[in-house]
């Protein structure tokens, strides 16, 4: 296939791949649903060139200090872009979306998610990373032994496709309009192409993270593996246009032998180089070498502002200082790190270095990829640490049982902080801040409309507070990506979810069977 003729639409892809078995022939996963009265008021042709509509009367949380916030205002969209934000915008030719009683804000941005694991959702809700020999429900099954070494190696390209697509649509439904999909499932170029096609087909903004062939590389079961050498082909075939929703990031795991090659390929292509940096796998000494420009096989590899590091748990002062000094971006998966023993989420360290994280949902085998959970977890975890720190500055007796925080005590995270982590920081960390992350005129319109009249939110007393403290998926009423409405009044558009779910379940059945793992809905050991 030549670079310029990869299938550009879902139907073309399905036709093109039916013959190769990537998607079962005869199944149209995107068959339009019968029109209903509900659907008839969806504004048509949104996102198309010059198409104008105005979101009127919502509480606007722009996440751009230069734009500001509005108790009630309008957002005007033309084509893909936000044209204006303000009071009583004149837009006589524009369709009106009534947003009274709603909160209008930028979509959430997830800087680390393994969507290929969607078929395995909730399988590992007790598990930690690696079997620790404790013989407890947390030690078996575990992530390394089961997800990476047992399930991942049996994936076919069609399994990659449906998991990536379903997981992506689920997050879109949840208001997450951008993802960095850390796909570690590249057993062959066909697996890579299936992952990328699914990201395009999801119709949201995505950075495709080209990582290794998980499990199969260790087990030697992947003769078709072309990682990392296939990166130039992938980059040329899929990412030659800058004006598309999907971009590319190079994966370069420092616990894999020869990781320098991947870093060099990524840097030669001008891509960001991302890696998991966490407590196990002897990464601390490896990062220390990188911090001193002594990394890789050459002993000369160093850090740069093109690095995106995931977790950053368990690292040394030396490693942290170099990450700070080189402008490395840090993505933190608060709930997963706390649950799976990656180490303590490094929020206090980031604060001490005047750095801020973006947020990672990581793996739905263990925890939801919902962003309200992310924001609440980040805020709750940090405040637990700091509040206890402050209490212990006293002696739990009058008059010091409620101390004034000592100088140097970290500031408590607030709702604005975690909203920034969830939006603008994510855009910056994926180099997408000129396109998304805030409601700024000139940026593309990645917008969510949240229902603040709902039973779990009303009455609205604090806009950022209601989003972080009270809301969940049920409040995500409308989702817009690059001007195009993808969810309307509570329902995803343009997808046959029942058909997709059947496809995902069939894939799940294949994966468990091929991996030799018995399906057990009440797995407890
Ligand atoms: Zn990860």
XYZ file of C-alpha atoms and ligand atoms in Angstrom:
526
model
C 0.000 0.000 0.000
C 1.385 3.383 -0.947
C 1.523 6.070 1.722
C -1.157 8.267 0.252
C -3.778 5.611 -0.314
C -4.499 4.218 3.111
C -8.230 3.875 3.529
C -9.624 7.186 4.613
C -13.084 6.209 5.718
C -14.471 3.530 7.956
C -16.441 1.901 5.187
C -13.421 1.820 2.903
C -11.388 0.229 5.660
C -14.022 -2.366 6.377
C -14.285 -3.233 2.693
C -10.525 -3.296 2.289
C -9.961 -5.430 5.352
C -12.855 -7.854 5.016
C -10.771 -9.850 2.568
C -7.729 -9.929 4.831
C -9.714 -10.915 7.883
C -8.956 -7.856 10.011
C -12.660 -7.415 10.450
C -15.145 -10.187 9.821
C -16.628 -9.947 6.352
C -20.250 -8.946 6.124
C -20.383 -7.108 9.417
C -20.826 -3.381 9.109
C -19.798 -2.051 12.461
C -20.794 1.481 11.554
C -24.242 0.768 10.137
C -26.398 3.782 10.882
C -29.084 3.186 13.432
C -32.689 3.826 12.442
C -33.479 7.515 12.833
C -35.427 8.433 15.941
C -37.173 11.597 17.010
C -34.272 12.115 19.396
C -31.717 12.083 16.594
C -33.634 14.406 14.358
C -32.493 17.509 16.206
C -28.775 16.757 15.877
C -27.253 19.689 13.977
C -26.146 18.362 10.602
C -22.747 18.535 8.942
C -20.961 19.861 12.010
C -17.207 20.092 11.574
C -17.508 20.674 7.822
C -15.791 23.639 6.219
C -17.587 26.929 7.031
C -20.429 25.196 8.916
C -21.334 27.520 11.803
C -23.118 26.845 15.048
C -23.255 28.543 18.400
C -23.447 26.950 21.846
C -25.605 29.455 23.711
C -26.080 30.326 27.334
C -23.873 27.778 29.086
C -21.464 28.350 31.966
C -18.170 28.526 30.094
C -15.042 27.135 31.763
C -12.510 28.023 29.077
C -9.298 26.833 30.827
C -7.554 29.764 29.104
C -6.738 32.648 31.480
C -6.779 35.063 28.554
C -10.316 34.048 27.634
C -11.586 33.716 31.197
C -14.721 32.105 32.557
C -18.323 33.142 32.124
C -21.357 32.387 34.286
C -23.305 32.479 31.049
C -21.877 32.936 27.557
C -21.717 31.611 24.007
C -19.151 29.664 22.018
C -19.206 30.125 18.241
C -17.800 27.361 16.049
C -17.059 27.456 12.341
C -15.858 24.332 10.576
C -13.342 22.689 12.898
C -12.534 25.760 14.924
C -13.653 27.922 17.786
C -14.238 31.401 16.382
C -15.330 33.320 19.467
C -16.210 32.981 23.140
C -18.245 35.712 24.813
C -21.549 37.248 25.775
C -24.424 37.404 23.295
C -22.358 36.592 20.220
C -23.968 37.688 16.976
C -24.282 34.679 14.723
C -27.439 35.077 12.687
C -26.563 32.335 10.207
C -25.494 29.819 12.847
C -27.485 26.908 14.229
C -28.111 27.317 17.952
C -27.357 24.675 20.576
C -29.125 25.608 23.780
C -26.674 25.132 26.667
C -28.603 26.816 29.448
C -28.019 24.892 32.684
C -24.948 23.273 31.156
C -21.204 23.638 31.675
C -19.219 24.117 28.469
C -15.528 23.217 28.703
C -12.671 21.629 26.726
C -12.647 17.841 26.379
C -10.374 15.834 28.668
C -6.941 14.652 27.510
C -5.546 11.278 28.556
C -1.768 11.068 28.063
C -1.409 7.301 28.606
C -3.960 4.564 27.991
C -3.572 0.954 26.793
C -6.699 0.616 24.669
C -5.741 -2.762 23.258
C -6.671 -4.239 26.649
C -10.359 -3.301 26.383
C -11.372 -6.936 25.742
C -9.807 -7.785 29.125
C -11.601 -5.073 31.118
C -11.967 -5.755 34.868
C -10.000 -9.002 34.640
C -7.313 -7.760 37.033
C -9.097 -5.580 39.583
C -7.132 -7.073 42.486
C -3.810 -7.553 40.770
C -0.474 -5.824 41.245
C 2.212 -5.532 38.568
C 4.256 -8.667 39.219
C 3.740 -11.794 41.350
C 5.362 -10.995 44.717
C 5.156 -14.541 46.098
C 2.605 -13.607 48.765
C -0.003 -16.064 47.482
C -2.835 -13.567 47.915
C -5.624 -12.470 45.525
C -3.331 -9.584 44.548
C -0.337 -11.742 43.687
C -2.052 -14.031 41.202
C -3.106 -13.195 38.558
C -0.887 -10.177 37.958
C -0.297 -7.724 35.163
C 3.078 -8.931 33.962
C 2.338 -12.657 34.013
C -1.219 -12.501 32.656
C -1.873 -9.364 30.636
C 1.560 -9.093 29.050
C 2.856 -12.677 28.965
C -0.376 -14.684 28.610
C -3.035 -12.611 26.831
C -1.110 -10.095 24.728
C 0.859 -12.645 22.665
C -2.286 -14.274 21.223
C -3.843 -11.070 19.862
C -4.656 -11.037 16.144
C -4.923 -7.755 14.217
C -8.740 -7.882 14.444
C -8.510 -8.201 18.227
C -6.332 -5.108 18.320
C -8.791 -3.244 16.104
C -11.959 -3.920 18.062
C -10.399 -3.311 21.484
C -8.831 -0.056 20.335
C -12.072 1.107 18.751
C -14.393 0.137 21.593
C -12.099 1.567 24.274
C -11.746 4.791 22.300
C -15.487 5.187 21.791
C -16.056 4.523 25.490
C -13.747 7.376 26.409
C -15.320 9.643 23.823
C -18.648 8.905 25.500
C -16.967 9.947 28.744
C -15.796 13.309 27.408
C -12.177 12.341 26.767
C -11.592 13.898 23.351
C -7.848 13.167 23.107
C -5.787 10.117 24.017
C -2.199 8.935 23.885
C -2.767 5.276 23.114
C 0.233 3.304 24.326
C -0.223 0.298 22.071
C 2.278 -2.429 22.968
C 0.769 -4.975 20.678
C 2.922 -4.759 17.555
C 3.455 -8.414 16.770
C 3.455 -7.513 13.065
C 2.908 -4.488 10.803
C -0.704 -5.681 10.359
C -1.192 -5.334 14.130
C 0.225 -1.799 13.972
C -2.007 -0.840 11.064
C -5.092 -2.234 12.822
C -4.347 -0.145 15.920
C -3.858 3.025 13.884
C -6.945 2.439 11.744
C -9.020 2.053 14.896
C -7.714 5.379 16.218
C -8.736 7.082 12.973
C -12.104 5.309 12.952
C -12.882 6.380 16.525
C -12.993 9.952 15.276
C -11.283 11.593 18.194
C -7.882 13.159 18.594
C -5.217 10.583 19.344
C -1.478 10.177 19.563
C -0.576 6.686 18.417
C 2.192 5.437 20.723
C 4.317 2.932 18.818
C 5.608 0.645 21.560
C 6.875 -2.924 21.583
C 5.285 -6.315 20.931
C 4.272 -7.012 24.530
C 4.968 -10.452 25.934
C 5.674 -11.985 22.562
C 9.079 -10.268 22.464
C 10.060 -11.933 25.743
C 8.580 -15.323 24.813
C 10.016 -15.333 21.303
C 6.574 -15.918 19.778
C 6.549 -13.010 17.356
C 8.465 -13.716 14.164
C 6.583 -10.884 12.434
C 7.711 -8.265 14.956
C 9.155 -5.217 13.204
C 9.421 -2.888 16.208
C 11.145 -0.447 16.196
C 12.314 -0.644 12.571
C 8.809 -0.243 11.137
C 8.508 3.275 12.590
C 9.613 5.150 9.434
C 7.157 3.152 7.290
C 4.312 3.828 9.750
C 5.191 7.490 10.040
C 5.262 7.948 6.278
C 2.164 5.903 5.509
C -0.133 7.264 8.183
C 1.269 10.511 9.522
C 2.527 12.525 6.570
C -0.322 15.040 6.998
C -0.180 17.490 9.902
C -3.867 18.290 9.438
C -5.432 15.147 10.863
C -6.714 13.984 14.224
C -4.149 11.219 14.741
C -0.446 11.846 15.381
C 2.478 9.579 16.323
C 4.716 9.156 19.363
C 7.667 6.739 19.546
C 7.807 4.273 22.414
C 11.230 3.624 23.896
C 11.021 1.452 27.012
C 14.274 1.681 28.934
C 13.832 -1.788 30.435
C 14.104 -3.376 26.987
C 17.590 -4.290 25.744
C 18.762 -2.005 22.950
C 16.250 0.754 23.730
C 18.668 3.350 22.363
C 17.774 2.291 18.826
C 14.103 3.140 19.366
C 15.020 6.511 20.906
C 17.271 7.313 17.954
C 14.666 6.327 15.372
C 12.071 8.456 17.149
C 14.370 11.442 17.357
C 15.393 11.121 13.703
C 11.702 11.233 12.786
C 11.172 14.294 14.979
C 8.783 12.404 17.261
C 8.382 12.536 21.014
C 9.929 9.533 22.770
C 7.751 8.089 25.538
C 8.619 5.504 28.177
C 7.229 3.942 31.344
C 9.463 4.947 34.259
C 8.460 3.116 37.445
C 9.700 1.375 40.562
C 10.370 -2.202 39.341
C 12.473 -3.465 36.379
C 15.686 -1.804 37.661
C 14.720 1.504 36.062
C 16.117 3.822 38.737
C 19.783 3.157 37.827
C 18.920 3.326 34.128
C 17.349 6.761 34.550
C 20.369 7.864 36.586
C 22.603 6.989 33.615
C 20.312 8.868 31.204
C 20.349 11.806 33.617
C 24.126 11.969 33.208
C 24.080 11.497 29.416
C 25.438 7.981 29.894
C 22.339 6.067 28.797
C 21.832 3.371 26.169
C 24.354 0.922 24.712
C 26.524 3.783 23.506
C 26.762 5.244 26.989
C 26.048 8.674 25.537
C 22.236 8.819 25.421
C 20.556 11.616 27.373
C 17.187 13.173 28.164
C 15.418 15.900 26.229
C 12.229 17.967 26.075
C 10.999 15.387 23.558
C 10.701 12.787 26.337
C 7.305 11.950 27.829
C 7.743 9.829 30.957
C 4.866 7.834 32.402
C 4.537 7.365 36.204
C 8.006 8.540 37.388
C 7.539 6.560 40.593
C 10.532 5.424 42.631
C 13.166 7.585 40.937
C 16.222 9.228 42.543
C 16.895 12.911 43.255
C 19.444 12.820 40.432
C 16.900 11.419 37.975
C 14.254 13.944 38.993
C 16.585 16.904 38.731
C 17.557 15.881 35.179
C 13.901 15.341 34.216
C 13.199 18.861 35.467
C 16.258 20.440 33.865
C 15.668 18.860 30.454
C 11.989 19.764 30.303
C 10.751 16.162 30.276
C 6.945 15.833 30.502
C 5.462 13.613 33.219
C 2.167 11.735 32.964
C 0.800 10.407 36.266
C -1.715 7.538 36.598
C -2.894 8.260 40.146
C -5.413 5.427 40.698
C -3.392 2.759 38.913
C -0.091 3.631 40.603
C -1.749 3.468 44.016
C -3.458 0.160 43.246
C -0.825 -1.806 41.341
C 2.358 -0.931 43.290
C 4.040 1.302 40.756
C 4.959 3.463 43.739
C 3.497 6.612 45.259
C 2.218 9.041 42.618
C 4.974 11.689 42.554
C 2.746 14.735 42.933
C 4.635 16.247 45.880
C 7.946 15.839 44.040
C 6.472 17.533 40.975
C 5.198 20.402 43.116
C 8.593 20.823 44.785
C 10.181 21.140 41.326
C 7.448 23.536 40.129
C 6.324 20.969 37.579
C 2.798 19.790 36.784
C 1.619 16.411 35.482
C -0.890 15.418 32.885
C -3.195 12.493 33.692
C -3.032 8.836 32.627
C -5.843 6.327 32.804
C -3.448 3.459 31.991
C -5.301 0.124 32.071
C -8.984 -0.780 32.249
C -8.071 -4.317 33.283
C -7.769 -2.735 36.740
C -9.518 0.666 36.779
C -11.951 2.752 34.762
C -10.628 5.150 32.100
C -13.133 7.775 33.231
C -11.634 11.209 33.824
C -13.792 12.254 36.746
C -12.205 9.350 38.606
C -8.777 10.571 37.517
C -9.311 14.100 38.774
C -10.879 13.057 42.063
C -8.161 10.482 42.714
C -5.376 12.992 42.065
C -6.889 15.579 44.347
C -7.827 13.143 47.118
C -4.456 11.381 47.151
C -2.455 14.634 47.319
C -4.679 16.141 49.977
C -4.476 13.010 52.124
C -0.686 13.354 52.203
C -0.616 17.094 52.807
C -3.440 17.181 55.338
C -1.768 14.480 57.421
C 1.567 16.319 57.096
C -0.072 19.465 58.483
C -1.784 17.646 61.356
C 1.546 16.123 62.341
C 3.082 19.583 62.559
C 1.055 19.815 65.763
C 0.719 17.298 68.593
C -3.022 16.507 68.343
C -3.716 18.450 71.548
C -4.910 21.971 72.219
C -3.503 24.485 71.249
C -1.651 22.806 68.340
C -4.238 20.294 67.226
C -5.052 22.393 64.132
C -1.714 23.930 63.097
C -1.179 26.721 60.614
C 0.866 24.988 57.884
C 4.606 25.554 58.317
C 6.487 27.454 55.594
C 7.387 25.062 52.774
C 4.357 22.831 53.266
C 3.015 21.900 49.803
C -0.157 23.714 48.787
C -3.285 21.572 48.725
C -4.363 20.733 45.185
C -7.625 22.385 44.237
C -10.222 21.715 41.576
C -8.649 24.205 39.160
C -5.327 22.383 39.440
C -6.715 18.977 38.525
C -8.828 20.465 35.724
C -5.617 21.970 34.311
C -3.872 18.576 34.588
C -6.829 17.022 32.737
C -6.951 19.516 29.850
C -4.238 22.085 29.037
C -1.373 20.072 30.518
C -2.393 17.032 28.499
C -2.412 19.098 25.329
C 1.040 20.487 26.078
C 2.449 17.077 26.941
C 1.294 15.662 23.596
C 2.432 18.771 21.681
C -1.169 19.482 20.756
C -1.611 22.730 22.654
C -1.960 24.794 19.504
C -4.977 22.677 18.571
C -6.723 21.671 21.787
C -6.784 21.826 25.599
C -8.773 25.059 26.083
C -11.665 27.033 24.615
C -9.442 29.529 22.831
C -10.542 31.170 19.572
C -8.381 29.724 16.788
C -8.051 26.305 18.417
C -10.036 23.366 17.132
C -13.365 22.797 18.842
C -12.860 19.849 21.221
C -15.721 20.639 23.577
C -17.858 18.855 26.129
C -21.243 20.035 27.356
C -22.008 18.819 30.876
C -25.488 18.748 32.384
C -25.498 20.721 35.610
C -29.273 20.431 36.026
C -29.036 16.702 36.744
C -30.065 15.018 39.968
C -26.450 14.503 41.074
C -25.357 18.124 40.483
C -28.159 20.703 40.902
C -28.195 23.363 42.151
C -25.072 24.701 40.458
C -23.020 26.740 42.938
C -19.448 26.342 41.684
C -18.645 25.459 38.081
C -15.135 23.918 38.346
C -16.099 22.372 41.681
C -19.204 20.695 40.279
C -17.228 19.149 37.430
C -14.502 17.710 39.664
C -16.437 16.864 42.807
C -19.857 15.765 41.587
C -19.978 14.747 37.967
C -19.684 11.422 36.184
C -20.315 9.985 32.734
C -24.059 10.532 32.991
C -23.502 14.305 32.962
C -21.555 14.193 29.681
C -24.372 15.221 27.408
C -22.662 16.364 24.219
C -19.117 15.746 22.939
C -17.546 17.621 20.041
C -14.234 16.802 18.335
C -12.734 19.276 15.855
C -16.159 20.866 15.442
C -17.948 17.589 14.748
C -20.656 16.491 17.172
C -19.891 12.891 18.219
C -22.207 12.555 21.204
C -25.550 14.294 21.304
C -27.772 14.576 24.368
C -26.351 11.485 25.989
C -25.863 9.226 22.991
C -22.879 8.502 20.768
C -23.618 9.138 17.108
C -22.710 7.187 13.968
C -21.951 3.877 15.631
C -23.808 0.627 16.100
C -22.717 -0.086 19.641
C -24.580 -3.369 19.909
C -22.759 -4.723 16.886
C -19.445 -3.447 18.190
C -20.025 -5.051 21.568
C -20.738 -8.410 19.948
C -17.518 -8.080 18.007
C -15.628 -7.269 21.205
C -17.156 -10.225 23.053
C -16.213 -12.571 20.222
C -12.685 -11.218 20.345
C -12.619 -11.662 24.133
C -13.738 -15.289 23.764
C -10.979 -15.926 21.230
C -8.293 -14.307 23.398
C -9.177 -16.243 26.568
C -9.407 -19.486 24.635
C -6.153 -19.004 22.768
C -4.395 -17.950 25.978
C -5.752 -21.017 27.820
C -7.391 -18.906 30.539
C -10.804 -20.010 31.750
C -13.465 -17.316 31.806
C -14.697 -16.956 35.375
C -17.092 -14.126 36.194
C -16.398 -14.477 39.910
C -12.641 -14.875 39.763
C -11.485 -14.493 43.326
C -8.092 -16.109 43.612
Zn 1.237 1.993 30.879
